[in-house]
């Protein structure tokens, strides 16, 4: 078992300070910037949610203000076999023009002589958008030759794509080696790192982590990494039932991972050793079927009848969590407290969001990231009421696990 073993980290002396756009002299330079423009498109290739594009506009504007010429590269979707018209980044050009307020040129590849020429001829104050990186299978393979070809398109390299920072792809990590002292984090990526560090390193006490969602198995490393940094650990959602069963509770048909009962016990023991108070749901809203229309009841979380499953935190649980969350000075929320997609089982997650919003108003630093809690807070229209909502699902989860993300390490290493 991997629990509580020390992790390998990058050798500290090889790390540079967190370089940002402001540290670079970009005047007249071609600035190759990796963004995450992986937006959802409908059948007519209309953008249905442009928040990922909006997020990078300040970075692009900062580059232009410093006299740099942004050469923008991104992936879009998962093209299976080379170029796929429906996943071309040309569908984003008009909207990028509107959002940025500057001229945008597009070129139908991301490497090669024609692309290089276009980067050299790009007028100041204009953005050049390259074609979908994943039209070349070498991108996701982290191919060095392809990364070198990409690198030919810029004098500086900025990584602003947090959503793919946990992947060692050609454009997110491998490419950085060709820009010694000529690379930096974009504003989005820097904000993600800064904000998660506010929780993981020196969060104002008391620090509370709320970890929910479906499975314990996907959150073990997160829990392991968080324990030394927190005062309270609130465990909710489906994963709580493995802990409740490990304590001898009767969990009926609730989601339980029997292979992880021992792990749950170890986590609880370790929490006690480290002085972290664990809070499990006292009562649960149970259902006789995994459906919004199922019959409902509220019972003690350790006395769930056979044939019934816990799908949400009960009212007693909510009352008990209120003083803990609202007294916290730092809160991390990762994973919903119930099946929030079903209206009848969303109350626990809604109330949790409200308590976090109240803590934020009272001056706490609150971060939502790395799981479906991001979808939940957006669904409840409460994203503006917390301190920070992370943009990267898988990347944030790996960050919370204490891993060094390849896209971050590549900028930090000389
Ligand atoms: P995660 O991606 O790990 O944050 O898991 C999110 C998913 O967990 C959501 O789709 C929820 O519907 C689901 N979930 C939350 N609580 C429960 C529960 N008590 N039983 C089953 N699934 C749950």
Coordinates of C-alpha atoms and ligand atoms in Angstrom, one line a residue:
X1 CA 0.0 0.0 0.0
X2 CA 1.2 3.5 -0.9
X3 CA -0.2 5.2 2.1
X4 CA 1.9 7.7 3.9
X5 CA 5.2 7.1 2.0
X6 CA 7.4 10.1 1.3
X7 CA 7.1 11.3 -2.3
X8 CA 9.9 12.0 -4.8
X9 CA 10.1 15.7 -5.6
X10 CA 12.2 17.8 -8.0
X11 CA 15.6 18.6 -6.6
X12 CA 15.1 22.0 -5.0
X13 CA 18.3 23.6 -6.3
X14 CA 17.2 23.0 -9.9
X15 CA 14.1 25.1 -9.4
X16 CA 13.8 28.7 -10.4
X17 CA 11.5 31.3 -8.8
X18 CA 8.0 31.2 -10.3
X19 CA 8.7 33.2 -13.5
X20 CA 5.8 35.3 -14.8
X21 CA 5.2 37.3 -18.0
X22 CA 6.3 40.5 -16.2
X23 CA 9.8 39.0 -15.8
X24 CA 10.3 38.8 -19.5
X25 CA 11.3 41.4 -22.0
X26 CA 8.9 40.6 -24.8
X27 CA 9.3 43.7 -27.0
X28 CA 9.0 42.7 -30.6
X29 CA 9.3 39.0 -29.8
X30 CA 7.2 36.1 -31.0
X31 CA 5.6 34.7 -27.8
X32 CA 4.4 31.1 -28.2
X33 CA 1.6 30.6 -25.7
X34 CA 0.0 27.3 -24.9
X35 CA -3.7 27.9 -23.9
X36 CA -6.6 25.6 -23.2
X37 CA -9.2 26.5 -25.8
X38 CA -10.8 23.1 -25.6
X39 CA -14.3 24.5 -25.6
X40 CA -17.5 22.6 -26.2
X41 CA -18.9 23.0 -29.7
X42 CA -22.4 22.1 -31.0
X43 CA -23.2 20.3 -34.3
X44 CA -22.8 23.5 -36.2
X45 CA -19.4 24.2 -34.5
X46 CA -20.8 27.1 -32.5
X47 CA -19.1 27.5 -29.1
X48 CA -21.6 26.6 -26.4
X49 CA -19.5 27.7 -23.4
X50 CA -16.6 30.2 -24.0
X51 CA -15.4 30.4 -20.4
X52 CA -12.1 28.6 -21.2
X53 CA -11.4 31.2 -24.0
X54 CA -12.3 34.1 -21.7
X55 CA -9.9 32.9 -19.0
X56 CA -6.9 33.4 -21.3
X57 CA -7.7 36.8 -22.6
X58 CA -5.8 38.7 -19.8
X59 CA -2.7 36.6 -20.6
X60 CA -2.9 37.5 -24.3
X61 CA -3.5 41.1 -23.6
X62 CA -0.6 41.2 -21.1
X63 CA 1.7 39.8 -23.9
X64 CA 0.5 42.4 -26.4
X65 CA 0.9 45.2 -23.8
X66 CA 4.5 44.2 -23.3
X67 CA 5.1 44.5 -27.1
X68 CA 5.0 40.7 -27.7
X69 CA 3.2 39.0 -30.6
X70 CA 1.1 36.1 -29.3
X71 CA 1.3 32.8 -31.3
X72 CA -1.5 30.8 -29.7
X73 CA -1.5 27.0 -29.6
X74 CA -4.2 24.7 -28.2
X75 CA -5.8 21.4 -28.6
X76 CA -9.6 21.0 -29.2
X77 CA -11.4 17.7 -28.5
X78 CA -9.9 14.3 -29.3
X79 CA -9.2 14.0 -33.0
X80 CA -8.7 10.3 -33.7
X81 CA -6.8 10.1 -36.9
X82 CA -5.2 13.4 -38.1
X83 CA -7.0 16.5 -39.2
X84 CA -10.7 16.6 -38.5
X85 CA -12.6 19.7 -39.9
X86 CA -15.1 19.6 -37.1
X87 CA -12.4 20.1 -34.5
X88 CA -10.5 22.8 -36.3
X89 CA -9.5 25.9 -34.3
X90 CA -10.7 28.0 -37.2
X91 CA -14.2 27.8 -35.6
X92 CA -12.8 29.9 -32.7
X93 CA -11.2 32.7 -34.7
X94 CA -14.2 35.1 -34.9
X95 CA -15.0 34.7 -31.2
X96 CA -11.4 35.2 -30.2
X97 CA -11.4 38.5 -32.2
X98 CA -14.5 39.6 -30.3
X99 CA -13.1 38.6 -26.9
X100 CA -9.7 40.1 -27.4
X101 CA -10.6 43.1 -29.4
X102 CA -7.6 42.6 -31.6
X103 CA -7.0 41.2 -35.1
X104 CA -6.6 37.4 -35.2
X105 CA -4.9 35.5 -38.0
X106 CA -5.3 31.7 -38.4
X107 CA -3.0 29.2 -40.0
X108 CA -4.1 25.6 -40.9
X109 CA -1.2 23.8 -39.2
X110 CA 0.9 24.2 -36.1
X111 CA 4.3 23.2 -37.4
X112 CA 6.3 23.6 -40.7
X113 CA 7.9 26.3 -42.9
X114 CA 4.6 28.1 -43.7
X115 CA 3.7 28.4 -40.0
X116 CA 7.2 29.6 -39.1
X117 CA 7.0 32.2 -41.9
X118 CA 3.5 33.4 -40.7
X119 CA 4.9 33.8 -37.1
X120 CA 7.8 36.0 -38.5
X121 CA 5.4 38.1 -40.6
X122 CA 2.8 38.6 -37.8
X123 CA 2.2 42.4 -37.4
X124 CA 2.4 43.8 -33.9
X125 CA -0.9 43.9 -32.0
X126 CA -2.2 40.8 -33.8
X127 CA -2.7 37.3 -32.5
X128 CA -1.8 34.2 -34.6
X129 CA -3.9 31.2 -33.8
X130 CA -2.3 27.8 -34.9
X131 CA -4.3 24.8 -35.9
X132 CA -5.3 22.1 -33.4
X133 CA -2.1 20.5 -31.9
X134 CA -3.7 17.1 -31.7
X135 CA -4.1 16.8 -35.4
X136 CA -0.5 15.5 -35.0
X137 CA -0.4 12.3 -32.9
X138 CA 3.1 13.3 -31.8
X139 CA 1.6 16.0 -29.5
X140 CA 0.1 13.6 -26.9
X141 CA 3.1 11.3 -27.3
X142 CA 5.4 14.1 -26.1
X143 CA 7.5 13.6 -29.2
X144 CA 10.7 15.7 -29.0
X145 CA 11.1 16.3 -32.7
X146 CA 7.6 17.6 -32.9
X147 CA 8.2 19.8 -29.7
X148 CA 11.3 21.2 -31.4
X149 CA 9.3 22.1 -34.5
X150 CA 6.7 23.8 -32.4
X151 CA 9.5 25.7 -30.6
X152 CA 10.6 27.1 -33.9
X153 CA 7.4 29.2 -33.9
X154 CA 8.4 31.4 -30.9
X155 CA 11.2 33.3 -29.2
X156 CA 9.6 32.9 -25.8
X157 CA 7.3 30.2 -24.4
X158 CA 4.4 30.8 -22.0
X159 CA 2.3 28.0 -20.6
X160 CA -1.1 29.1 -19.5
X161 CA -2.9 25.8 -19.9
X162 CA -3.6 24.5 -16.4
X163 CA -6.1 21.9 -17.6
X164 CA -3.4 20.0 -19.4
X165 CA -0.5 20.8 -17.1
X166 CA -0.6 17.2 -15.6
X167 CA 0.2 15.8 -19.1
X168 CA 3.7 15.5 -20.4
X169 CA 2.7 16.5 -23.9
X170 CA 4.9 18.1 -26.6
X171 CA 3.3 21.5 -26.2
X172 CA 2.8 21.5 -22.4
X173 CA 6.1 20.2 -21.1
X174 CA 8.6 18.8 -23.6
X175 CA 8.8 22.1 -25.5
X176 CA 10.0 24.1 -22.5
X177 CA 13.5 22.7 -22.7
X178 CA 14.1 24.8 -25.9
X179 CA 13.4 28.1 -24.0
X180 CA 16.0 28.4 -21.3
X181 CA 15.3 31.5 -19.3
X182 CA 12.8 32.5 -22.0
X183 CA 9.8 30.8 -20.5
X184 CA 7.1 31.7 -17.9
X185 CA 3.7 30.9 -16.5
X186 CA 0.7 32.7 -18.0
X187 CA -1.8 34.4 -15.7
X188 CA -4.2 31.5 -15.5
X189 CA -1.6 28.9 -14.6
X190 CA 0.1 31.2 -12.1
X191 CA -3.2 31.9 -10.4
X192 CA -3.9 28.2 -10.1
X193 CA -0.5 27.6 -8.5
X194 CA -0.8 30.6 -6.2
X195 CA -4.2 29.7 -5.0
X196 CA -3.6 26.0 -4.4
X197 CA -0.5 27.0 -2.5
X198 CA -2.5 29.3 -0.3
X199 CA -4.3 26.1 0.9
X200 CA -1.5 23.6 0.8
X201 CA 1.3 25.8 2.2
X202 CA 0.5 28.1 5.1
X203 CA -3.3 28.2 4.9
X204 CA -4.6 30.4 7.7
X205 CA -6.0 28.1 10.5
X206 CA -8.4 26.5 11.0
X207 CA -8.0 24.8 7.7
X208 CA -10.9 22.6 6.6
X209 CA -11.0 20.2 3.6
X210 CA -14.3 19.0 2.4
X211 CA -13.8 15.9 0.2
X212 CA -16.8 14.2 -1.4
X213 CA -17.6 12.6 -4.7
X214 CA -18.1 9.0 -5.7
X215 CA -15.1 6.9 -4.7
X216 CA -12.5 6.7 -2.0
X217 CA -10.1 4.9 -4.4
X218 CA -9.8 8.0 -6.6
X219 CA -9.1 10.3 -3.5
X220 CA -6.6 8.3 -1.4
X221 CA -3.6 10.3 -2.4
X222 CA -5.5 13.6 -2.0
X223 CA -6.5 12.6 1.6
X224 CA -3.0 11.4 2.3
X225 CA -1.4 14.7 1.1
X226 CA -4.0 16.9 2.9
X227 CA -3.8 15.4 6.4
X228 CA -0.6 17.2 7.5
X229 CA -2.0 20.5 6.3
X230 CA -5.5 20.6 7.7
X231 CA -7.5 20.8 11.0
X232 CA -10.8 19.3 9.9
X233 CA -11.6 16.8 7.2
X234 CA -15.2 16.6 6.2
X235 CA -15.9 13.4 4.2
X236 CA -19.1 13.3 2.2
X237 CA -20.8 11.9 -0.9
X238 CA -20.5 8.2 -1.9
X239 CA -17.0 7.8 -0.5
X240 CA -18.3 8.4 3.1
X241 CA -20.0 5.0 3.1
X242 CA -16.7 3.1 2.9
X243 CA -15.5 5.0 6.0
X244 CA -18.9 4.4 7.8
X245 CA -18.7 0.7 7.0
X246 CA -15.1 0.5 8.2
X247 CA -16.4 1.9 11.5
X248 CA -18.9 -1.0 11.7
X249 CA -21.9 0.9 10.2
X250 CA -24.7 -0.7 8.3
X251 CA -24.6 0.9 4.8
X252 CA -27.3 -1.0 2.9
X253 CA -26.9 -0.7 -0.8
X254 CA -24.8 2.5 -0.6
X255 CA -21.7 2.9 -2.7
X256 CA -19.0 1.0 -0.7
X257 CA -15.6 -0.1 -1.9
X258 CA -15.0 -3.2 0.1
X259 CA -11.3 -3.4 -1.1
X260 CA -10.7 0.0 0.6
X261 CA -12.1 -0.6 4.1
X262 CA -8.6 -1.1 5.4
X263 CA -7.4 2.0 3.7
X264 CA -10.3 4.0 5.1
X265 CA -9.4 2.7 8.6
X266 CA -5.7 3.7 8.1
X267 CA -6.7 7.2 7.0
X268 CA -8.8 7.6 10.1
X269 CA -6.0 6.4 12.3
X270 CA -3.5 8.7 10.7
X271 CA -5.9 11.6 11.0
X272 CA -6.2 10.9 14.7
X273 CA -2.4 10.7 15.0
X274 CA -2.0 14.1 13.3
X275 CA -4.7 15.8 15.3
X276 CA -7.1 16.1 12.3
X277 CA -10.8 15.9 13.2
X278 CA -12.7 13.7 10.7
X279 CA -16.4 14.5 10.2
X280 CA -18.6 11.8 8.5
X281 CA -22.3 12.3 7.7
X282 CA -24.4 11.7 10.8
X283 CA -27.6 11.2 8.9
X284 CA -28.3 10.5 5.2
X285 CA -31.1 11.0 2.7
X286 CA -31.6 7.5 1.4
X287 CA -33.3 6.2 -1.7
X288 CA -34.7 2.8 -2.8
X289 CA -33.3 3.4 -6.3
X290 CA -30.5 5.4 -8.0
X291 CA -32.9 7.9 -9.4
X292 CA -34.3 11.4 -8.7
X293 CA -37.8 9.8 -8.5
X294 CA -36.9 7.1 -6.0
X295 CA -38.7 6.8 -2.7
X296 CA -36.9 8.8 0.0
X297 CA -36.3 8.7 3.7
X298 CA -33.8 10.2 6.3
X299 CA -31.9 7.8 8.6
X300 CA -28.8 7.5 10.7
X301 CA -25.9 7.1 8.3
X302 CA -24.8 3.9 10.1
X303 CA -28.3 2.3 10.0
X304 CA -29.2 2.2 6.3
X305 CA -31.7 -0.6 5.6
X306 CA -31.0 -3.3 3.0
X307 CA -32.2 -2.3 -0.4
X308 CA -31.7 1.4 0.3
X309 CA -28.7 3.7 -0.5
X310 CA -27.5 7.0 0.9
X311 CA -27.5 9.6 -1.8
X312 CA -27.3 12.9 0.1
X313 CA -26.2 14.4 3.5
X314 CA -29.1 14.6 5.9
X315 CA -30.3 17.7 7.8
X316 CA -28.6 16.8 11.1
X317 CA -25.3 16.5 9.2
X318 CA -25.8 20.0 7.7
X319 CA -26.4 21.5 11.1
X320 CA -23.3 19.9 12.5
X321 CA -21.1 21.1 9.6
X322 CA -22.2 24.7 9.8
X323 CA -20.1 25.9 12.7
X324 CA -17.0 24.0 11.4
X325 CA -17.1 25.5 7.9
X326 CA -18.1 29.0 9.0
X327 CA -15.4 29.2 11.6
X328 CA -12.7 28.1 9.1
X329 CA -10.2 30.6 7.8
X330 CA -9.2 28.3 4.8
X331 CA -11.5 25.9 3.1
X332 CA -10.8 23.5 0.2
X333 CA -13.8 21.8 -1.4
X334 CA -13.3 18.8 -3.6
X335 CA -16.3 16.7 -4.6
X336 CA -20.0 16.9 -3.9
X337 CA -21.8 15.8 -0.7
X338 CA -24.4 13.9 -2.6
X339 CA -25.8 13.1 -6.0
X340 CA -26.3 16.8 -6.7
X341 CA -27.3 16.0 -10.4
X342 CA -30.6 14.7 -8.9
X343 CA -32.6 17.7 -7.6
X344 CA -34.1 15.6 -4.7
X345 CA -30.6 14.7 -3.5
X346 CA -28.8 18.0 -4.1
X347 CA -29.7 19.7 -0.7
X348 CA -26.4 18.7 1.1
X349 CA -24.3 20.0 -1.8
X350 CA -26.3 23.2 -2.1
X351 CA -26.1 23.9 1.7
X352 CA -22.3 23.2 1.7
X353 CA -21.9 25.7 -1.1
X354 CA -23.9 28.2 0.9
X355 CA -21.8 27.6 4.0
X356 CA -18.6 28.1 2.0
X357 CA -20.0 31.3 0.6
X358 CA -20.8 32.5 4.1
X359 CA -17.2 31.7 5.3
X360 CA -15.9 33.6 2.3
X361 CA -17.9 36.6 3.2
X362 CA -16.5 36.4 6.7
X363 CA -13.0 36.6 5.3
X364 CA -12.0 33.0 4.8
X365 CA -10.0 31.9 1.7
X366 CA -12.1 29.3 -0.1
X367 CA -11.0 27.2 -3.0
X368 CA -13.2 24.9 -5.0
X369 CA -11.4 22.5 -7.2
X370 CA -10.5 19.1 -8.6
X371 CA -13.8 17.3 -9.0
X372 CA -17.5 17.7 -9.6
X373 CA -17.8 20.3 -6.9
X374 CA -16.7 22.8 -9.6
X375 CA -19.7 21.7 -11.8
X376 CA -21.9 21.9 -8.7
X377 CA -20.9 25.5 -7.7
X378 CA -21.4 26.6 -11.3
X379 CA -24.8 24.8 -11.5
X380 CA -25.9 26.7 -8.4
X381 CA -24.6 30.0 -9.8
X382 CA -22.4 30.5 -6.8
X383 CA -18.9 30.6 -8.4
X384 CA -18.6 34.3 -7.7
X385 CA -19.3 33.8 -4.0
X386 CA -16.1 31.8 -3.2
X387 CA -12.5 33.0 -3.4
X388 CA -11.3 30.8 -6.3
X389 CA -12.8 28.1 -8.6
X390 CA -10.1 26.0 -10.3
X391 CA -10.2 25.6 -14.1
X392 CA -8.6 22.2 -14.2
X393 CA -10.3 19.0 -13.1
X394 CA -7.6 16.3 -13.4
X395 CA -4.8 18.7 -13.1
X396 CA -6.1 20.1 -9.8
X397 CA -6.6 16.6 -8.4
X398 CA -3.0 15.7 -9.1
X399 CA -1.9 19.1 -7.6
X400 CA -3.9 18.3 -4.4
X401 CA -2.2 14.9 -4.4
X402 CA 1.1 16.7 -4.0
X403 CA 2.4 15.7 -7.4
X404 CA 4.6 18.0 -9.4
X405 CA 2.8 18.6 -12.6
X406 CA 5.0 18.1 -15.8
X407 CA 3.7 21.4 -17.3
X408 CA 4.7 23.3 -14.1
X409 CA 8.0 21.5 -13.6
X410 CA 9.1 22.2 -17.2
X411 CA 8.8 25.9 -16.6
X412 CA 10.5 25.8 -13.2
X413 CA 13.5 23.6 -14.4
X414 CA 16.4 25.4 -16.0
Ligands
LIG1 P1 -16.0 13.0 -8.1 O1 -15.8 13.1 -9.6 O2 -15.2 12.0 -7.4 O3 -16.1 14.4 -7.5 O4 -17.5 12.4 -8.0 C1 -18.6 13.1 -8.4 C2 -19.8 12.2 -8.5 O5 -20.1 11.5 -7.2 C3 -21.1 12.9 -8.8 O6 -21.5 12.6 -10.1 C4 -22.1 12.5 -7.8 O7 -23.3 12.2 -8.3 C5 -21.5 11.3 -7.2 N1 -21.9 11.0 -5.8 C6 -22.0 11.9 -4.8 N2 -22.5 11.3 -3.7 C7 -22.9 10.1 -4.1 C8 -23.5 9.0 -3.4 N3 -23.9 9.1 -2.1 N4 -23.7 7.8 -4.0 C9 -23.3 7.7 -5.3 N5 -22.7 8.7 -6.0 C10 -22.5 9.8 -5.4

